[in-house]
Tab-separated table of C-alpha atoms and ligand atoms in Angstrom:
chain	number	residue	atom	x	y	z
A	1	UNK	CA	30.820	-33.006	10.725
A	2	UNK	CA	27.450	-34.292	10.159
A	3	UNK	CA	24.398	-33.788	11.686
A	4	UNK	CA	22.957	-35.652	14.785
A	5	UNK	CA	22.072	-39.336	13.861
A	6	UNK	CA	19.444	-41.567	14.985
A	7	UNK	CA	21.889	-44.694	15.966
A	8	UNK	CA	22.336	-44.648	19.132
A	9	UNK	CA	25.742	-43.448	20.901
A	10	UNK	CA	26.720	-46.195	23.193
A	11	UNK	CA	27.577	-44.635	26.896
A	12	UNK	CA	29.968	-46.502	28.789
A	13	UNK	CA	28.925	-45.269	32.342
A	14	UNK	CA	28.536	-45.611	36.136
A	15	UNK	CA	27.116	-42.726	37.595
A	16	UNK	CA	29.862	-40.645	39.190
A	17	UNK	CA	30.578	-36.778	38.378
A	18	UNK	CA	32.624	-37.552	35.228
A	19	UNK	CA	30.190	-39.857	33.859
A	20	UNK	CA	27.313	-37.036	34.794
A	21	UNK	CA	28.675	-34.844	32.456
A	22	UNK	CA	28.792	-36.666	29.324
A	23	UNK	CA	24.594	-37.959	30.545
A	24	UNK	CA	23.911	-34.254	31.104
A	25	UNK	CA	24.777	-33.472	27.601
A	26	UNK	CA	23.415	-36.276	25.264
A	27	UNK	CA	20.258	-35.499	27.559
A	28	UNK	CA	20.709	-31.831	26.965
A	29	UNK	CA	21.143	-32.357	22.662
A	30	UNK	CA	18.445	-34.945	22.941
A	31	UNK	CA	20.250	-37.534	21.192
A	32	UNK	CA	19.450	-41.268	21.409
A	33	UNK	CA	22.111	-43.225	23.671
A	34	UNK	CA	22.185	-46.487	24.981
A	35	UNK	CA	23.846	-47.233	28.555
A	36	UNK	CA	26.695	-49.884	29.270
A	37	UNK	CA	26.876	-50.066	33.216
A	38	UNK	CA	30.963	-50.256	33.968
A	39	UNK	CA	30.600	-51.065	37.812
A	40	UNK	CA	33.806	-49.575	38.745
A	41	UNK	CA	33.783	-50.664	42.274
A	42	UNK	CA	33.866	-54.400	40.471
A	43	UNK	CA	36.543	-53.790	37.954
A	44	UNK	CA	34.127	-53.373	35.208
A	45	UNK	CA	36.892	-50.486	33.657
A	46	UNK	CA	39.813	-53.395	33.453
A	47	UNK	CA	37.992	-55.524	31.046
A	48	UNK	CA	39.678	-56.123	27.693
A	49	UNK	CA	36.327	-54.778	25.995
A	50	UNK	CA	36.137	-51.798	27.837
A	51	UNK	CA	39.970	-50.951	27.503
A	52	UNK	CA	39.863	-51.357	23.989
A	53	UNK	CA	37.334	-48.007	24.207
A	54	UNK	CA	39.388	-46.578	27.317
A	55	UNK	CA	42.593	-47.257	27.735
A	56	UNK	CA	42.984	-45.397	30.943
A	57	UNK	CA	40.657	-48.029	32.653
A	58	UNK	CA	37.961	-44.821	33.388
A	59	UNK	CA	34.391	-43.808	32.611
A	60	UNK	CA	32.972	-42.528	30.687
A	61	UNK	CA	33.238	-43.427	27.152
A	62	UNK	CA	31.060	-43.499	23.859
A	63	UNK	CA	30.887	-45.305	20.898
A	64	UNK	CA	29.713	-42.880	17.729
A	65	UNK	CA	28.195	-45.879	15.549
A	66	UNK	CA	27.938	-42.906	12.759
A	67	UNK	CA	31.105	-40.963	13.483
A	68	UNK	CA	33.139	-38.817	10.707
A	69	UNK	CA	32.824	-40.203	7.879
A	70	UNK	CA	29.291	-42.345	8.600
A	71	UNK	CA	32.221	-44.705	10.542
A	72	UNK	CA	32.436	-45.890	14.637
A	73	UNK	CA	34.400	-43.473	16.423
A	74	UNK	CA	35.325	-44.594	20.300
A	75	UNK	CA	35.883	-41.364	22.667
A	76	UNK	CA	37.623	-41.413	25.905
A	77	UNK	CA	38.091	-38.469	28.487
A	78	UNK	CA	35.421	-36.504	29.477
A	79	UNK	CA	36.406	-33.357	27.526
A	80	UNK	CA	36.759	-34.675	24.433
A	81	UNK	CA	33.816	-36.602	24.444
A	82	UNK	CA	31.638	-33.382	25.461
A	83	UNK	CA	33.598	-31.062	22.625
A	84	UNK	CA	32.901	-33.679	19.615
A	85	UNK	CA	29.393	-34.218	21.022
A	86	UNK	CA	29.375	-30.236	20.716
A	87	UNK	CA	31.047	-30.213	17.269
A	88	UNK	CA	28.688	-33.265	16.054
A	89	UNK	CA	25.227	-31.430	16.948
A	90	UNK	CA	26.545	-28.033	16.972
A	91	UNK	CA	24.829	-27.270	20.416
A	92	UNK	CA	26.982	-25.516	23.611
A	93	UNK	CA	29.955	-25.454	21.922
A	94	UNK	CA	29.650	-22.195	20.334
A	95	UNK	CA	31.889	-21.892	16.319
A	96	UNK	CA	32.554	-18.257	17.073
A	97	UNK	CA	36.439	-18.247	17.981
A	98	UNK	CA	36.323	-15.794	20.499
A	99	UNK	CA	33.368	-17.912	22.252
A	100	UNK	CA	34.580	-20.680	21.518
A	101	UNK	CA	37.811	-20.420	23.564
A	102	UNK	CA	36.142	-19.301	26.265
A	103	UNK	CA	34.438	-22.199	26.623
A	104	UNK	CA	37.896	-24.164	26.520
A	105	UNK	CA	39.263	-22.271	29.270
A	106	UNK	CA	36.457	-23.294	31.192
A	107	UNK	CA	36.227	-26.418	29.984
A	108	UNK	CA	40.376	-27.207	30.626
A	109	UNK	CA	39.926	-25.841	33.777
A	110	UNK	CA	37.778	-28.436	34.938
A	111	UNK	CA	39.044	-31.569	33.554
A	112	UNK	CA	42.535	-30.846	34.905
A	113	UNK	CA	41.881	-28.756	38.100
A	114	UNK	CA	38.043	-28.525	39.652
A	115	UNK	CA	37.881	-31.971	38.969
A	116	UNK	CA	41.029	-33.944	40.146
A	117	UNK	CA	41.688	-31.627	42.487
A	118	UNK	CA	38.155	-32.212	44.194
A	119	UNK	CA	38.431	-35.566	43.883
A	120	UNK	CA	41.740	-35.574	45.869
A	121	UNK	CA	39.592	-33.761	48.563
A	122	UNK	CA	36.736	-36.473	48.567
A	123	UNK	CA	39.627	-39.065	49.056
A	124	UNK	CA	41.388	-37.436	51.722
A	125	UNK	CA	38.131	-35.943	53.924
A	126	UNK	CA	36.092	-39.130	52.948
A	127	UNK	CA	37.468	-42.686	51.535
A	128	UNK	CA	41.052	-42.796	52.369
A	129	UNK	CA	41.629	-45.300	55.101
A	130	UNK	CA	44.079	-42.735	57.229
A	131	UNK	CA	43.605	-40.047	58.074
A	132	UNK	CA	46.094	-37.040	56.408
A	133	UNK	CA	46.174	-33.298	57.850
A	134	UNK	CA	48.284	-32.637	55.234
A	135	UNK	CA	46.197	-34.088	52.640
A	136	UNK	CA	43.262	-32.772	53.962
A	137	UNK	CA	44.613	-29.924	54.016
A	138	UNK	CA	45.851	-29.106	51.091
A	139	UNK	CA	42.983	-30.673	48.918
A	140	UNK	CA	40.457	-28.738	51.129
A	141	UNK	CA	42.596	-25.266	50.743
A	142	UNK	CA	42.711	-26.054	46.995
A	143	UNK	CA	39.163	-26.760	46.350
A	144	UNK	CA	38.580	-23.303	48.257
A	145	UNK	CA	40.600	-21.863	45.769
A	146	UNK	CA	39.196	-22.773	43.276
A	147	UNK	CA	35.613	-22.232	44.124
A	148	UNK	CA	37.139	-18.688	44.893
A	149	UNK	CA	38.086	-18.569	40.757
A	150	UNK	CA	34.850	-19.639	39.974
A	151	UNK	CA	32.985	-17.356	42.219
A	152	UNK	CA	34.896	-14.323	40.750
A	153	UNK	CA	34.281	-15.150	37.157
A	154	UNK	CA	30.199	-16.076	37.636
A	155	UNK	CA	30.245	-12.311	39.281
A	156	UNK	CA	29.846	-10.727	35.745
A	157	UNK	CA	29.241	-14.155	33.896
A	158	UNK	CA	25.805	-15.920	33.807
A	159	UNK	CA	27.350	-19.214	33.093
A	160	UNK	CA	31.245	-20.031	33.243
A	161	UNK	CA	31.827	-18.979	29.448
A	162	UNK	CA	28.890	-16.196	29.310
A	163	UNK	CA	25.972	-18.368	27.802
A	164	UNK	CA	25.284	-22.060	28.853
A	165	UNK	CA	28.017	-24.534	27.384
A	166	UNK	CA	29.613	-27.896	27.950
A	167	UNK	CA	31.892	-26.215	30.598
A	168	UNK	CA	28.626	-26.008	32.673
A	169	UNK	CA	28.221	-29.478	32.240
A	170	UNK	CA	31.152	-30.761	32.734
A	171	UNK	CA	31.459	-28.291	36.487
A	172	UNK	CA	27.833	-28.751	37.750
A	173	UNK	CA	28.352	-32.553	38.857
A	174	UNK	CA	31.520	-31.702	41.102
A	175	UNK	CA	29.981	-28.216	42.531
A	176	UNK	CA	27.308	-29.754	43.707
A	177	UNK	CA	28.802	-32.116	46.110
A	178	UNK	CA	31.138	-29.153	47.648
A	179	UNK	CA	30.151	-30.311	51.199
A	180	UNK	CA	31.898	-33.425	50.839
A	181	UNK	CA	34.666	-31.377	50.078
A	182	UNK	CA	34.820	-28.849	53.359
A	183	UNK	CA	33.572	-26.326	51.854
A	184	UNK	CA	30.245	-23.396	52.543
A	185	UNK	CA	28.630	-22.163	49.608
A	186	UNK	CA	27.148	-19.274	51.230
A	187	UNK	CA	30.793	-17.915	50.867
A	188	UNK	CA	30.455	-18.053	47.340
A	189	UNK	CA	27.035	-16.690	46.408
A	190	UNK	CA	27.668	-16.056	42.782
A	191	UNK	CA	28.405	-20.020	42.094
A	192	UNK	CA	25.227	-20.779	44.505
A	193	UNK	CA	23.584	-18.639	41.614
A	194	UNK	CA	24.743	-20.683	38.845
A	195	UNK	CA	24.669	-24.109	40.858
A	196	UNK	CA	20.783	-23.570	41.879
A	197	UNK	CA	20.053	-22.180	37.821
A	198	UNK	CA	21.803	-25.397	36.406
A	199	UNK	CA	20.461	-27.760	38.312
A	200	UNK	CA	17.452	-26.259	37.755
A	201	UNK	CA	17.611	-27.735	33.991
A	202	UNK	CA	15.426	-30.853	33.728
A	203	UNK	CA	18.033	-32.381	31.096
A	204	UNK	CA	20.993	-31.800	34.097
A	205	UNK	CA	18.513	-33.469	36.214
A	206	UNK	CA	17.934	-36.515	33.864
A	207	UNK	CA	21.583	-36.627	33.282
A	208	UNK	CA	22.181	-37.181	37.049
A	209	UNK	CA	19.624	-38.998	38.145
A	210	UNK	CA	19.874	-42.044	34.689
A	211	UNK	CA	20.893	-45.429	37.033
A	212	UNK	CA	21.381	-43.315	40.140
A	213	UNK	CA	20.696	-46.789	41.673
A	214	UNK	CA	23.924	-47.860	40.707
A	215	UNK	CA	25.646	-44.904	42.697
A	216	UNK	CA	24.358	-46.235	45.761
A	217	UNK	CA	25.132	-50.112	45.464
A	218	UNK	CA	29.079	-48.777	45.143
A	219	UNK	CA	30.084	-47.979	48.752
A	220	UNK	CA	33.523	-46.648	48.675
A	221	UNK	CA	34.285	-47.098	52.264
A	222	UNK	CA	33.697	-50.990	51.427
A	223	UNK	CA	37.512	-52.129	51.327
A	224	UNK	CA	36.261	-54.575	48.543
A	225	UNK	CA	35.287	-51.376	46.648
A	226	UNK	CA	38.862	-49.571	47.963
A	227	UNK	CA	40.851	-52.667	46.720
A	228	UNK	CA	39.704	-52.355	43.340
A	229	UNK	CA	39.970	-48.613	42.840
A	230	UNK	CA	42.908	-47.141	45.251
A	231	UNK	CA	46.104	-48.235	45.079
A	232	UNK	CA	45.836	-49.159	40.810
A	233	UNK	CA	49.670	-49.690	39.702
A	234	UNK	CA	50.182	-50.076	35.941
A	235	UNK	CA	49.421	-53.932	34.415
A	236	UNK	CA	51.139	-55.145	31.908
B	301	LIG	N1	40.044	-37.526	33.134
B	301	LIG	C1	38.976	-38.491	33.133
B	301	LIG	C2	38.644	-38.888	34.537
B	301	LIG	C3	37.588	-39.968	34.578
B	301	LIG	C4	37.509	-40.635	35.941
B	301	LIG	O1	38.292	-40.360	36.844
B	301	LIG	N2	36.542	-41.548	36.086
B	301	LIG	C5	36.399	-42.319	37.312
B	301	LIG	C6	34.986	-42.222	37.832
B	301	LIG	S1	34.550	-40.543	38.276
B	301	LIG	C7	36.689	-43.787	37.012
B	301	LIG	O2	36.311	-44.288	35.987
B	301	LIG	N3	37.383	-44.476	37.926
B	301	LIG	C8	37.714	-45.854	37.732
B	301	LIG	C9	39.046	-46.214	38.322
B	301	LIG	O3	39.611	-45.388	39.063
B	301	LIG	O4	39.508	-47.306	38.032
B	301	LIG	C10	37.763	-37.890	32.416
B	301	LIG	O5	37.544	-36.688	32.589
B	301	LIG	O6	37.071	-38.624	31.680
């Protein structure tokens, strides 16, 4: 794939743990970008422009204006945004098999537990309008779990897949908000480790803080806000 390009990538983006990520990363690679705000407490994701990049109505997104080829490639889903970023600059995405799977397991691991899974627990402890022992429950046990995994492996493990990779990035966002989701990080000392030496990074930094703004003007306790995002049924 060729080499990092000076067009800009377009980032479709509100600033929310998945859109962190993909920030984090183009700030980590140092690669130009230009931001599209998708207010998703307005709708922003159901527009026919935006859908046409992300079908599944979520941030983020790019737009490669020199993708394979030298021609536009749209990305959805977090993952695969952060591997061809990876694969396009040839930064924390290592080519070495071995490594290189390791940072998939990591990487997998996050987009389709640590993250929905802590998301369910935000819902349930913060934004839904009941409230579920059940739910609670079970989304707080869960994200104990899992912080449990992650503690375990960072024991022997600088970062998640040995050295610093794009399943860093795409974890650090999530982990740092894990008092919103019940849980003590002094019980897990070896992700406190990792969580203090990431954030650490001035790119993570950039990467969260670009239109931080934003983050505050969506309030989703604001049933305006709720309407829009809970409850979504498909549309035809
Ligand atoms: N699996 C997706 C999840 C993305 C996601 O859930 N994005 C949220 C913001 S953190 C969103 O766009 N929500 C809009 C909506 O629910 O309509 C990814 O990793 O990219």
């Amino acid at each position: 794939m060729s080499g990092p390009s000076s067009a800009p990538i377009e980032l479709y983006y509100w600033p929310t743990p998945n859109g962190w990520k993909v920030s984090i990363m183009l700030e980590e690679c140092g690669l130009p970008y230009r931001v599209h705000s998708i207010n998703i407490g307005k709708g922003d994701q159901f527009k026919p422009e935006f859908l046409a990049i992300s079908p599944n109505n979520r941030i983020p997104a790019i737009v490669d204006p020199s993708g394979p080829g030298g021609e536009p490639i749209s990305i959805f889903e977090s993952g695969a945004i952060l591997q061809y970023l990876g694969r396009k600059t040839g930064r924390f995405y290592p080519t070495d098999e071995r490594k290189r799977v390791a940072v998939e397991e990591w990487l997998f691991w996050q987009v389709g537990g640590f993250g929905p899974m802590l998301g369910q627990a935000h819902h349930f402890r913060i934004y839904a309008p009941e409230k579920i022992d059940y739910a609670i429950n079970r989304y707080t046990n869960e994200a104990h779990r899992l912080y449990g995994v992650m503690d375990k492996r960072l024991a022997d493990h600088e970062y998640l897949a040995g050295d610093y990779s794009i399943a860093d990035m795409a974890c650090v966002g999530w982990a740092k908000l894990w008092e919103r989701q019940g849980q003590d990080i002094a019980e897990f000392p070896n992700v406190k480790r990792w969580l203090d030496a990431v954030l650490a990074r001035p790119a993570v930094q950039r990467g969260i803080a670009l239109n931080a703004r934003d983050k505050r003007a969506t309030d989703l306790l604001d049933p305006e806000v709720q309407k829009v995002l809970f409850g979504q049924r498909a549309r035809r």
